Amino acid sequence: MKYRRILLKLSGESLQGSRQYGLSTEVLQSYAGQIRAAAATGVEIGIVIGGGNIFRGLTGAKRGFDRVKGDQMGMLATIVNSLALQSALEDNGVKAKVLTSIRMEPIGEYYSKSKALEYLESGTVVIIGGGTSNPYFSTDSAAALRGIEIEADVLLKGTRVDGVYTADPEKDPHAAKFAEITFDEVYARNLKVMDLTAFTLCKENGLEIVVFDMDTPGNLGRVLAGEPIGTLVKR
Ligand code: UDP
């Protein structure tokens, strides 16, 4: 395997599958199956999930919610998703723990780096819920932060798009995919890999990013085996 320890970022929106809102059991099972296969190879897996399938602070603010409360609602949504994935993983025979960035035992243990490492080293998948615990941040930032903290070899950003393109592939038929790109070129071309807070954290701490399509079963395994799918963002 190419990596010893990974931080996998899953978007909340992907978890809704073809639904308009909430959780798709098909997507959860598909993700759990891919994660089970990955864990069986011995790679240590930390996971951060978004909450966009349930609530986003910014959308809430546009509808009149207080932004900070809206963001807190969004962070709670990431915990709902974390528990759903934990449940799907356990259902598939995978040992998984939820650690929360906001104290809320018995729903999950309070996150610390040492606790995360203890579980990871024992072969348990660690899902870190609750974002960064701060408003005005995203789960991409939480993924970057936790990835750096747990000393992951790479941040794998599983999305519905299969990589980073020169332009939006849904709008521009001439858009071409990068197999590799540097952090500096992403800035120079004004491309969007993650929000800039998250992206800068990765750059400054040397955490490489692979953007890939997690909705095609088997792709997580392909990335871990070093197959050149998706886009690698490196120094
Ligand atoms: N959020 C936050 N701080 C964090 C992480 C998330 O306030 O550190 C809130 C924010 O309101 C965000 C919501 O949680 O809109 C859901 O996360 P995100 O939009 O990143 O989820 P995704 O788009 O990945 O589903």
Coordinates of N, CA and C and ligand atoms in Angstrom, one line a residue:
M1 N 0.8 -1.2 0.0 CA 0.0 0.0 0.0 C 0.9 1.3 0.0
K2 N 0.4 2.3 -0.7 CA 1.1 3.5 -0.8 C 1.2 4.3 0.5
Y3 N 0.1 4.1 1.3 CA 0.1 5.0 2.5 C -0.1 4.1 3.8
R4 N 0.5 4.6 4.9 CA 0.4 3.9 6.2 C -0.9 4.4 7.0
R5 N -1.1 5.7 6.9 CA -2.2 6.3 7.6 C -2.9 7.4 6.8
I6 N -4.2 7.3 6.7 CA -4.9 8.3 5.8 C -5.9 9.1 6.6
L7 N -6.2 10.3 6.1 CA -7.4 11.0 6.6 C -8.3 11.1 5.4
L8 N -9.5 10.4 5.5 CA -10.5 10.4 4.4 C -11.5 11.4 4.7
K9 N -11.7 12.4 3.8 CA -12.8 13.4 4.0 C -14.0 13.0 3.1
L10 N -15.1 12.8 3.7 CA -16.3 12.5 2.9 C -17.3 13.7 3.0
S11 N -17.9 14.0 1.9 CA -18.9 15.1 2.0 C -20.2 14.7 2.5
G12 N -20.9 15.5 3.3 CA -22.2 15.2 3.8 C -23.1 15.0 2.6
E13 N -23.0 15.9 1.6 CA -23.9 15.9 0.5 C -23.9 14.5 -0.2
S14 N -22.7 13.9 -0.4 CA -22.7 12.6 -1.0 C -23.5 11.6 -0.3
L15 N -23.6 11.7 1.0 CA -24.3 10.7 1.8 C -25.8 10.7 1.5
Q16 N -26.3 11.7 0.9 CA -27.8 11.8 0.6 C -28.1 11.0 -0.7
G17 N -27.0 10.6 -1.5 CA -27.3 9.8 -2.7 C -28.3 10.5 -3.6
S18 N -29.3 9.8 -4.0 CA -30.3 10.5 -5.0 C -31.4 11.2 -4.2
R19 N -31.3 11.2 -2.9 CA -32.3 11.9 -2.1 C -32.1 13.4 -2.1
Q20 N -33.1 14.1 -1.6 CA -33.0 15.6 -1.5 C -32.3 16.0 -0.2
Y21 N -32.3 15.1 0.7 CA -32.0 15.5 2.1 C -31.7 14.2 2.9
G22 N -30.8 14.3 3.8 CA -30.6 13.2 4.8 C -29.7 12.1 4.3
L23 N -30.0 10.9 4.7 CA -29.0 9.8 4.6 C -29.5 8.7 3.6
S24 N -28.7 8.3 2.7 CA -29.0 7.2 1.8 C -28.3 5.9 2.4
T25 N -29.1 4.9 2.7 CA -28.5 3.7 3.2 C -27.6 3.0 2.2
E26 N -28.0 3.2 0.9 CA -27.2 2.6 -0.2 C -25.8 3.2 -0.2
V27 N -25.7 4.5 -0.1 CA -24.4 5.2 -0.1 C -23.6 4.8 1.1
L28 N -24.3 4.8 2.3 CA -23.6 4.4 3.5 C -23.0 3.0 3.4
Q29 N -23.8 2.1 2.9 CA -23.3 0.7 2.7 C -22.1 0.6 1.7
S30 N -22.2 1.4 0.6 CA -21.2 1.4 -0.4 C -19.9 1.9 0.2
Y31 N -20.0 3.0 1.0 CA -18.8 3.6 1.6 C -18.2 2.6 2.6
A32 N -19.1 2.0 3.4 CA -18.7 1.1 4.5 C -17.9 -0.1 3.8
G33 N -18.4 -0.6 2.7 CA -17.8 -1.7 2.0 C -16.4 -1.3 1.5
Q34 N -16.3 -0.1 1.0 CA -14.9 0.3 0.5 C -14.0 0.5 1.7
I35 N -14.5 1.1 2.8 CA -13.6 1.3 3.9 C -13.2 0.0 4.6
R36 N -14.1 -1.0 4.6 CA -13.8 -2.3 5.1 C -12.6 -2.9 4.3
A37 N -12.7 -2.9 3.0 CA -11.7 -3.4 2.2 C -10.4 -2.7 2.4
A38 N -10.4 -1.4 2.6 CA -9.2 -0.6 2.8 C -8.6 -1.0 4.2
A39 N -9.5 -1.1 5.2 CA -9.0 -1.4 6.6 C -8.3 -2.8 6.6
A40 N -8.9 -3.7 5.8 CA -8.4 -5.0 5.8 C -6.9 -5.1 5.3
T41 N -6.5 -4.1 4.5 CA -5.1 -4.1 4.0 C -4.1 -3.6 5.1
G42 N -4.7 -3.1 6.2 CA -3.8 -2.7 7.3 C -3.6 -1.2 7.4
V43 N -4.1 -0.4 6.4 CA -3.9 1.0 6.5 C -4.7 1.6 7.6
E44 N -4.2 2.6 8.3 CA -4.9 3.2 9.4 C -5.8 4.3 8.8
I45 N -7.1 4.3 9.2 CA -8.0 5.2 8.6 C -8.7 6.2 9.6
G46 N -8.5 7.5 9.4 CA -9.2 8.5 10.1 C -10.2 9.1 9.1
I47 N -11.4 9.4 9.6 CA -12.4 9.9 8.7 C -13.1 11.2 9.3
V48 N -13.3 12.2 8.4 CA -14.0 13.4 8.8 C -15.2 13.5 7.8
I49 N -16.4 13.7 8.2 CA -17.5 13.8 7.3 C -18.2 15.2 7.5
G50 N -18.7 15.7 6.3 CA -19.4 16.9 6.3 C -20.8 16.8 6.8
G51 N -21.6 17.9 6.7 CA -22.9 17.8 7.2 C -23.9 18.4 6.2
G52 N -23.5 18.7 5.0 CA -24.3 19.4 4.0 C -25.6 18.8 3.7
N53 N -25.7 17.4 3.9 CA -26.9 16.7 3.6 C -28.0 17.0 4.6
I54 N -27.6 17.7 5.7 CA -28.6 18.0 6.8 C -28.7 19.5 7.0
F55 N -27.6 20.1 7.2 CA -27.6 21.6 7.5 C -26.3 22.2 7.2
R56 N -26.3 23.4 6.6 CA -25.1 24.2 6.4 C -25.4 25.6 7.0
G57 N -24.4 26.1 7.8 CA -24.6 27.3 8.5 C -24.9 28.5 7.6
L58 N -24.1 28.5 6.5 CA -24.3 29.7 5.6 C -25.7 29.7 4.9
T59 N -26.2 28.5 4.6 CA -27.5 28.5 4.0 C -28.5 28.9 5.1
G60 N -28.3 28.4 6.3 CA -29.2 28.8 7.4 C -29.2 30.3 7.6
A61 N -28.0 30.9 7.5 CA -27.9 32.4 7.8 C -28.7 33.2 6.7
K62 N -28.7 32.6 5.5 CA -29.5 33.3 4.4 C -31.0 33.2 4.7
R63 N -31.4 32.2 5.4 CA -32.8 32.0 5.8 C -33.1 32.7 7.1
G64 N -32.2 33.4 7.7 CA -32.5 34.2 8.9 C -32.0 33.6 10.2
F65 N -31.3 32.4 10.1 CA -30.7 31.9 11.3 C -29.5 32.7 11.7
D66 N -29.2 32.8 13.0 CA -27.9 33.4 13.4 C -26.8 32.5 12.9
R67 N -25.8 33.1 12.3 CA -24.7 32.3 11.7 C -24.0 31.4 12.6
V68 N -23.7 31.9 13.8 CA -23.0 31.0 14.8 C -23.9 29.8 15.2
K69 N -25.1 30.1 15.4 CA -26.0 28.9 15.8 C -26.2 28.0 14.6
G70 N -26.3 28.6 13.4 CA -26.4 27.8 12.2 C -25.2 26.9 12.0
D71 N -24.0 27.5 12.2 CA -22.8 26.7 12.1 C -22.7 25.5 13.2
Q72 N -23.2 25.9 14.4 CA -23.3 24.8 15.4 C -24.3 23.7 15.0
M73 N -25.4 24.1 14.3 CA -26.3 23.1 13.8 C -25.6 22.3 12.8
G74 N -24.8 22.9 11.9 CA -24.0 22.2 10.9 C -23.1 21.2 11.5
M75 N -22.4 21.6 12.6 CA -21.4 20.7 13.3 C -22.1 19.5 13.9
L76 N -23.3 19.8 14.5 CA -24.1 18.7 15.0 C -24.5 17.7 13.9
A77 N -24.8 18.3 12.7 CA -25.2 17.4 11.6 C -24.0 16.5 11.2
T78 N -22.7 17.0 11.4 CA -21.6 16.1 11.0 C -21.5 14.9 12.0
I79 N -22.0 15.2 13.3 CA -22.0 14.1 14.3 C -23.1 13.0 13.9
V80 N -24.2 13.5 13.4 CA -25.3 12.6 13.0 C -24.7 11.7 11.9
N81 N -24.0 12.3 10.9 CA -23.4 11.5 9.8 C -22.3 10.6 10.3
S82 N -21.6 11.0 11.3 CA -20.5 10.2 11.8 C -21.1 8.9 12.5
L83 N -22.2 9.1 13.2 CA -22.8 8.0 13.9 C -23.4 7.0 12.8
A84 N -24.0 7.6 11.8 CA -24.5 6.8 10.7 C -23.5 5.9 10.1
L85 N -22.3 6.5 9.8 CA -21.2 5.8 9.2 C -20.6 4.7 10.1
Q86 N -20.5 5.1 11.4 CA -20.0 4.1 12.4 C -20.9 2.9 12.4
S87 N -22.2 3.2 12.4 CA -23.2 2.1 12.4 C -23.1 1.2 11.2
A88 N -22.9 1.8 10.0 CA -22.8 1.1 8.8 C -21.5 0.3 8.8
L89 N -20.4 0.8 9.4 CA -19.1 0.1 9.4 C -19.2 -1.1 10.4
E90 N -19.8 -0.9 11.5 CA -19.9 -2.0 12.5 C -20.8 -3.1 11.9
D91 N -21.8 -2.7 11.2 CA -22.7 -3.6 10.5 C -21.9 -4.5 9.5
N92 N -20.8 -3.9 9.0 CA -20.0 -4.6 8.0 C -18.8 -5.3 8.7
G93 N -18.8 -5.4 10.0 CA -17.8 -6.0 10.8 C -16.5 -5.2 11.0
V94 N -16.6 -3.9 10.8 CA -15.4 -3.1 10.9 C -15.4 -2.4 12.3
K95 N -14.3 -2.4 13.0 CA -14.3 -1.7 14.3 C -14.1 -0.2 14.1
A96 N -15.1 0.5 14.6 CA -15.0 2.0 14.4 C -15.4 2.7 15.6
K97 N -14.8 3.9 15.9 CA -15.1 4.8 17.0 C -15.4 6.1 16.5
V98 N -16.3 6.8 17.2 CA -16.6 8.2 16.9 C -15.9 9.0 18.0
L99 N -15.0 10.0 17.6 CA -14.5 10.9 18.6 C -15.1 12.3 18.2
T100 N -15.5 13.1 19.2 CA -16.2 14.3 18.9 C -15.3 15.5 19.3
S101 N -15.3 16.5 18.5 CA -14.6 17.7 18.8 C -15.3 18.6 19.8
I102 N -16.5 18.3 20.1 CA -17.3 19.0 21.1 C -17.7 17.9 22.1
R103 N -17.5 18.2 23.4 CA -17.7 17.2 24.4 C -19.2 16.7 24.4
M104 N -19.4 15.4 24.2 CA -20.8 14.9 24.2 C -20.9 13.4 24.5
E105 N -20.1 13.0 25.5 CA -20.3 11.6 25.9 C -21.7 11.4 26.4
P106 N -22.3 10.3 26.1 CA -21.8 9.0 25.6 C -21.9 8.9 24.1
I107 N -22.2 9.9 23.4 CA -22.4 9.8 21.9 C -21.0 9.5 21.3
G108 N -20.0 10.1 21.8 CA -18.7 9.7 21.3 C -17.7 10.2 22.3
E109 N -16.4 9.7 22.3 CA -15.4 10.2 23.3 C -14.9 11.5 22.8
Y110 N -14.5 12.4 23.7 CA -13.9 13.7 23.4 C -12.6 13.5 22.6
Y111 N -12.5 14.1 21.5 CA -11.3 14.0 20.6 C -10.0 14.5 21.3
S112 N -9.0 13.7 21.2 CA -7.6 14.2 21.4 C -6.7 13.4 20.5
K113 N -5.6 14.0 20.1 CA -4.7 13.3 19.2 C -4.3 12.0 19.8
S114 N -4.0 11.9 21.1 CA -3.5 10.7 21.6 C -4.5 9.6 21.6
K115 N -5.8 10.0 21.8 CA -6.8 8.9 21.8 C -7.0 8.5 20.3
A116 N -7.0 9.4 19.4 CA -7.1 9.0 18.0 C -6.0 8.0 17.6
L117 N -4.8 8.3 18.0 CA -3.7 7.5 17.6 C -3.8 6.1 18.3
E118 N -4.2 6.1 19.5 CA -4.3 4.8 20.2 C -5.3 3.9 19.5
Y119 N -6.4 4.4 19.0 CA -7.4 3.6 18.3 C -6.9 3.3 16.9
L120 N -6.3 4.2 16.2 CA -5.8 4.0 14.9 C -4.7 2.8 14.9
E121 N -3.8 2.9 15.9 CA -2.8 1.9 16.0 C -3.3 0.5 16.3
S122 N -4.5 0.5 16.9 CA -5.1 -0.8 17.3 C -6.0 -1.3 16.1
G123 N -5.9 -0.6 15.0 CA -6.7 -1.1 13.8 C -8.2 -0.7 13.8
T124 N -8.5 0.3 14.6 CA -9.9 0.8 14.7 C -10.0 2.0 13.7
V125 N -11.1 2.0 13.0 CA -11.3 3.2 12.1 C -11.8 4.3 13.1
V126 N -11.3 5.5 12.9 CA -11.6 6.6 13.8 C -12.4 7.7 13.0
I127 N -13.6 7.9 13.4 CA -14.4 9.0 12.7 C -14.4 10.2 13.7
I128 N -13.9 11.3 13.2 CA -13.9 12.5 14.0 C -15.0 13.5 13.6
G129 N -16.0 13.6 14.5 CA -17.2 14.4 14.2 C -17.1 15.7 14.9
G130 N -18.0 16.6 14.5 CA -18.1 17.9 15.1 C -17.2 19.0 14.5
G131 N -16.7 18.8 13.3 CA -15.9 19.8 12.6 C -14.7 20.1 13.5
T132 N -14.4 21.4 13.4 CA -13.3 21.9 14.3 C -13.8 22.4 15.6
S133 N -15.1 22.3 15.8 CA -15.8 22.8 17.0 C -16.0 24.3 16.9
N134 N -15.5 25.0 15.9 CA -15.6 26.4 15.8 C -16.5 26.8 14.6
P135 N -17.3 27.9 14.8 CA -18.1 28.4 13.6 C -17.2 29.1 12.6
Y136 N -17.7 29.3 11.4 CA -16.9 30.0 10.3 C -15.8 29.1 9.8
F137 N -15.8 27.8 10.2 CA -14.9 26.9 9.5 C -15.7 25.8 8.8
S138 N -15.1 25.0 7.9 CA -15.8 24.0 7.2 C -15.3 22.6 7.6
T139 N -15.9 21.6 7.2 CA -15.4 20.2 7.5 C -14.1 20.0 6.7
D140 N -13.9 20.7 5.6 CA -12.7 20.5 4.9 C -11.5 21.0 5.8
S141 N -11.8 22.1 6.5 CA -10.7 22.6 7.4 C -10.5 21.6 8.5
A142 N -11.6 21.0 9.0 CA -11.5 20.0 10.1 C -10.7 18.8 9.6
A143 N -10.9 18.4 8.3 CA -10.2 17.3 7.8 C -8.7 17.6 7.6
A144 N -8.4 18.9 7.2 CA -7.0 19.3 7.1 C -6.3 19.3 8.5
L145 N -7.0 19.9 9.4 CA -6.5 20.0 10.8 C -6.2 18.6 11.4
R146 N -7.3 17.8 11.3 CA -7.1 16.5 12.0 C -6.1 15.6 11.2
G147 N -6.1 15.8 9.9 CA -5.1 15.0 9.1 C -3.7 15.4 9.5
I148 N -3.4 16.7 9.7 CA -2.1 17.1 10.1 C -1.8 16.6 11.5
E149 N -2.8 16.8 12.4 CA -2.6 16.3 13.8 C -2.3 14.9 14.0
I150 N -3.0 14.0 13.3 CA -2.8 12.6 13.4 C -1.6 12.1 12.5
E151 N -1.0 13.1 11.9 CA 0.2 12.7 11.0 C -0.1 11.8 9.9
A152 N -1.3 12.0 9.3 CA -1.7 11.2 8.1 C -0.7 11.5 7.0
D153 N -0.5 10.4 6.1 CA 0.4 10.6 5.0 C -0.2 11.4 3.9
V154 N -1.6 11.4 3.9 CA -2.3 12.0 2.8 C -3.7 12.4 3.2
L155 N -4.3 13.4 2.7 CA -5.7 13.7 2.9 C -6.4 13.2 1.6
L156 N -7.3 12.3 1.7 CA -8.1 11.8 0.6 C -9.4 12.4 0.6
K157 N -9.6 13.3 -0.4 CA -10.9 14.0 -0.5 C -11.8 13.3 -1.5
G158 N -12.7 12.5 -0.9 CA -13.7 11.7 -1.7 C -14.9 12.5 -2.1
T159 N -15.1 12.7 -3.4 CA -16.2 13.6 -3.8 C -16.9 12.9 -4.9
R160 N -17.8 13.7 -5.6 CA -18.5 13.1 -6.8 C -17.8 13.4 -8.1
V161 N -16.8 14.4 -8.0 CA -16.0 14.7 -9.2 C -14.7 13.9 -9.1
D162 N -14.2 13.5 -10.2 CA -13.0 12.6 -10.2 C -11.7 13.2 -10.2
G163 N -11.6 14.5 -9.8 CA -10.3 15.2 -9.7 C -10.4 16.7 -9.9
V164 N -9.2 17.3 -10.1 CA -9.2 18.7 -10.2 C -9.0 19.0 -11.7
Y165 N -9.9 19.9 -12.3 CA -9.9 20.2 -13.7 C -9.4 21.7 -13.9
T166 N -9.1 21.9 -15.2 CA -8.7 23.3 -15.6 C -9.9 24.3 -15.5
A167 N -11.1 23.7 -15.7 CA -12.3 24.5 -15.6 C -13.4 23.6 -15.1
D168 N -14.6 24.1 -14.8 CA -15.6 23.2 -14.3 C -16.1 22.3 -15.4
P169 N -15.8 20.9 -15.3 CA -16.1 20.0 -16.3 C -17.6 19.9 -16.7
E170 N -18.5 20.4 -15.7 CA -19.9 20.3 -16.0 C -20.3 21.5 -16.9
K171 N -19.5 22.5 -17.0 CA -19.8 23.7 -17.8 C -18.9 23.8 -19.1
D172 N -17.7 23.4 -19.0 CA -16.8 23.6 -20.1 C -16.3 22.2 -20.7
P173 N -16.8 21.9 -21.9 CA -16.4 20.6 -22.5 C -14.9 20.5 -22.8
H174 N -14.2 21.6 -22.8 CA -12.7 21.5 -23.0 C -11.9 21.3 -21.7
A175 N -12.6 21.3 -20.6 CA -11.9 21.1 -19.3 C -11.1 19.9 -19.2
A176 N -9.9 20.0 -18.8 CA -9.0 18.8 -18.7 C -8.6 18.5 -17.3
K177 N -8.4 17.3 -16.9 CA -8.1 16.9 -15.6 C -6.6 16.8 -15.3
F178 N -6.2 17.3 -14.2 CA -4.8 17.2 -13.8 C -4.6 15.8 -13.1
A179 N -3.5 15.1 -13.5 CA -3.1 13.9 -12.8 C -2.4 14.4 -11.5
E180 N -1.6 15.4 -11.6 CA -0.9 16.0 -10.5 C -0.9 17.5 -10.6
I181 N -0.8 18.2 -9.6 CA -0.7 19.7 -9.6 C -0.1 20.1 -8.3
T182 N 0.7 21.3 -8.4 CA 1.3 21.7 -7.1 C 0.3 22.7 -6.4
F183 N 0.5 22.9 -5.1 CA -0.3 23.8 -4.3 C -0.2 25.2 -5.0
D184 N 1.0 25.6 -5.4 CA 1.1 27.0 -6.0 C 0.4 27.1 -7.3
E185 N 0.3 26.1 -8.1 CA -0.4 26.2 -9.3 C -1.9 26.3 -9.1
V186 N -2.4 25.6 -8.1 CA -3.8 25.7 -7.7 C -4.2 27.2 -7.4
Y187 N -3.3 27.8 -6.6 CA -3.5 29.2 -6.3 C -3.4 30.1 -7.5
A188 N -2.4 29.9 -8.3 CA -2.1 30.7 -9.5 C -3.3 30.6 -10.5
R189 N -3.9 29.4 -10.7 CA -5.0 29.2 -11.6 C -6.3 29.5 -11.0
N190 N -6.3 29.8 -9.7 CA -7.5 30.1 -9.0 C -8.5 28.9 -9.0
L191 N -8.0 27.7 -8.9 CA -8.8 26.5 -8.9 C -9.4 26.2 -7.5
K192 N -10.4 25.4 -7.5 CA -11.0 25.1 -6.2 C -10.9 23.7 -5.8
V193 N -10.0 23.4 -4.9 CA -9.8 22.0 -4.4 C -10.6 21.8 -3.1
M194 N -10.3 22.8 -2.2 CA -11.1 22.8 -0.9 C -11.2 24.3 -0.7
D195 N -11.9 24.7 0.4 CA -11.8 26.2 0.7 C -10.4 26.6 1.1
L196 N -10.1 27.9 1.0 CA -8.7 28.3 1.1 C -8.1 28.1 2.5
T197 N -8.9 28.2 3.5 CA -8.4 27.9 4.9 C -7.9 26.5 4.9
A198 N -8.7 25.6 4.5 CA -8.3 24.2 4.5 C -7.1 23.9 3.6
F199 N -7.1 24.5 2.4 CA -6.1 24.3 1.4 C -4.7 24.8 2.0
T200 N -4.8 26.0 2.6 CA -3.6 26.6 3.1 C -3.0 25.8 4.2
L201 N -3.8 25.3 5.1 CA -3.4 24.5 6.2 C -2.6 23.3 5.6
C202 N -3.1 22.7 4.6 CA -2.4 21.5 4.0 C -1.1 21.9 3.4
K203 N -1.1 23.0 2.7 CA 0.1 23.5 2.0 C 1.2 23.8 3.1
E204 N 0.8 24.5 4.1 CA 1.8 25.0 5.1 C 2.4 23.8 5.9
N205 N 1.6 22.7 6.0 CA 2.1 21.6 6.8 C 2.5 20.4 5.9
G206 N 2.5 20.6 4.6 CA 3.0 19.6 3.7 C 2.1 18.3 3.7
L207 N 0.8 18.5 3.9 CA -0.1 17.4 3.8 C -0.7 17.3 2.3
E208 N -0.2 16.3 1.6 CA -0.7 16.1 0.2 C -2.2 15.8 0.2
I209 N -2.8 16.1 -0.9 CA -4.2 15.9 -1.1 C -4.5 15.1 -2.3
V210 N -5.3 14.1 -2.2 CA -5.8 13.4 -3.5 C -7.3 13.6 -3.6
V211 N -7.7 14.2 -4.7 CA -9.2 14.4 -4.9 C -9.6 13.3 -5.8
F212 N -10.6 12.5 -5.4 CA -11.0 11.4 -6.2 C -12.5 11.1 -6.1
D213 N -13.1 10.3 -7.0 CA -14.5 10.0 -7.0 C -14.7 8.8 -6.1
M214 N -15.3 9.1 -4.9 CA -15.5 8.0 -4.0 C -16.8 7.2 -4.3
D215 N -17.6 7.8 -5.2 CA -18.9 7.1 -5.5 C -18.8 6.0 -6.4
T216 N -17.6 5.8 -7.0 CA -17.4 4.6 -7.8 C -16.8 3.5 -6.9
P217 N -17.5 2.4 -6.6 CA -17.0 1.4 -5.7 C -15.7 0.9 -6.2
G218 N -14.8 0.7 -5.2 CA -13.4 0.2 -5.5 C -12.4 1.4 -5.7
N219 N -12.9 2.6 -5.8 CA -11.9 3.7 -6.0 C -11.0 4.0 -4.8
L220 N -11.6 3.8 -3.6 CA -10.7 4.1 -2.5 C -9.5 3.1 -2.5
G221 N -9.8 1.8 -2.8 CA -8.8 0.8 -2.9 C -7.8 1.1 -4.0
R222 N -8.3 1.7 -5.1 CA -7.4 2.0 -6.2 C -6.4 3.2 -5.8
V223 N -6.9 4.2 -5.1 CA -6.1 5.3 -4.6 C -5.0 4.7 -3.7
L224 N -5.5 3.9 -2.8 CA -4.5 3.3 -1.8 C -3.5 2.4 -2.4
A225 N -3.8 1.8 -3.5 CA -2.8 0.9 -4.2 C -1.9 1.7 -5.1
G226 N -2.1 3.1 -5.1 CA -1.3 3.9 -5.9 C -1.6 4.1 -7.4
E227 N -2.8 3.6 -7.7 CA -3.3 3.8 -9.1 C -3.5 5.3 -9.4
P228 N -3.1 5.7 -10.6 CA -3.3 7.2 -10.8 C -4.7 7.6 -11.2
I229 N -5.6 7.4 -10.3 CA -6.9 8.0 -10.5 C -7.0 9.3 -9.7
G230 N -7.9 10.1 -10.0 CA -8.1 11.4 -9.3 C -6.9 12.3 -9.6
T231 N -6.8 13.3 -8.7 CA -5.7 14.3 -8.9 C -4.9 14.4 -7.6
L232 N -3.6 14.3 -7.7 CA -2.7 14.5 -6.5 C -2.2 16.0 -6.4
V233 N -2.5 16.6 -5.3 CA -2.0 18.0 -5.1 C -0.8 17.9 -4.2
K234 N 0.4 18.4 -4.7 CA 1.6 18.2 -3.9 C 2.4 19.5 -3.9
R235 N 3.5 19.5 -3.1 CA 4.4 20.7 -3.1 C 5.1 20.9 -4.3
Ligands
UDP1 N1 -19.1 23.7 10.4 C1 -18.6 24.6 11.2 N2 -17.3 24.5 11.7 C2 -16.5 23.4 11.3 C3 -17.1 22.4 10.4 C4 -18.4 22.6 10.0 O1 -19.2 25.6 11.6 O2 -15.4 23.3 11.8 C5 -20.5 23.8 10.0 C6 -20.8 24.8 8.8 O3 -22.0 25.5 9.1 C7 -21.0 23.9 7.6 C8 -21.7 22.7 8.2 O4 -21.1 22.5 9.5 O5 -21.8 24.5 6.7 C9 -21.5 21.4 7.5 O6 -20.2 21.2 7.1 P1 -19.8 21.3 5.5 O7 -20.7 22.3 4.8 O8 -18.4 21.5 5.5 O9 -20.2 19.9 5.0 P2 -20.1 19.3 3.5 O10 -20.2 20.4 2.5 O11 -18.7 18.6 3.4 O12 -21.2 18.3 3.5

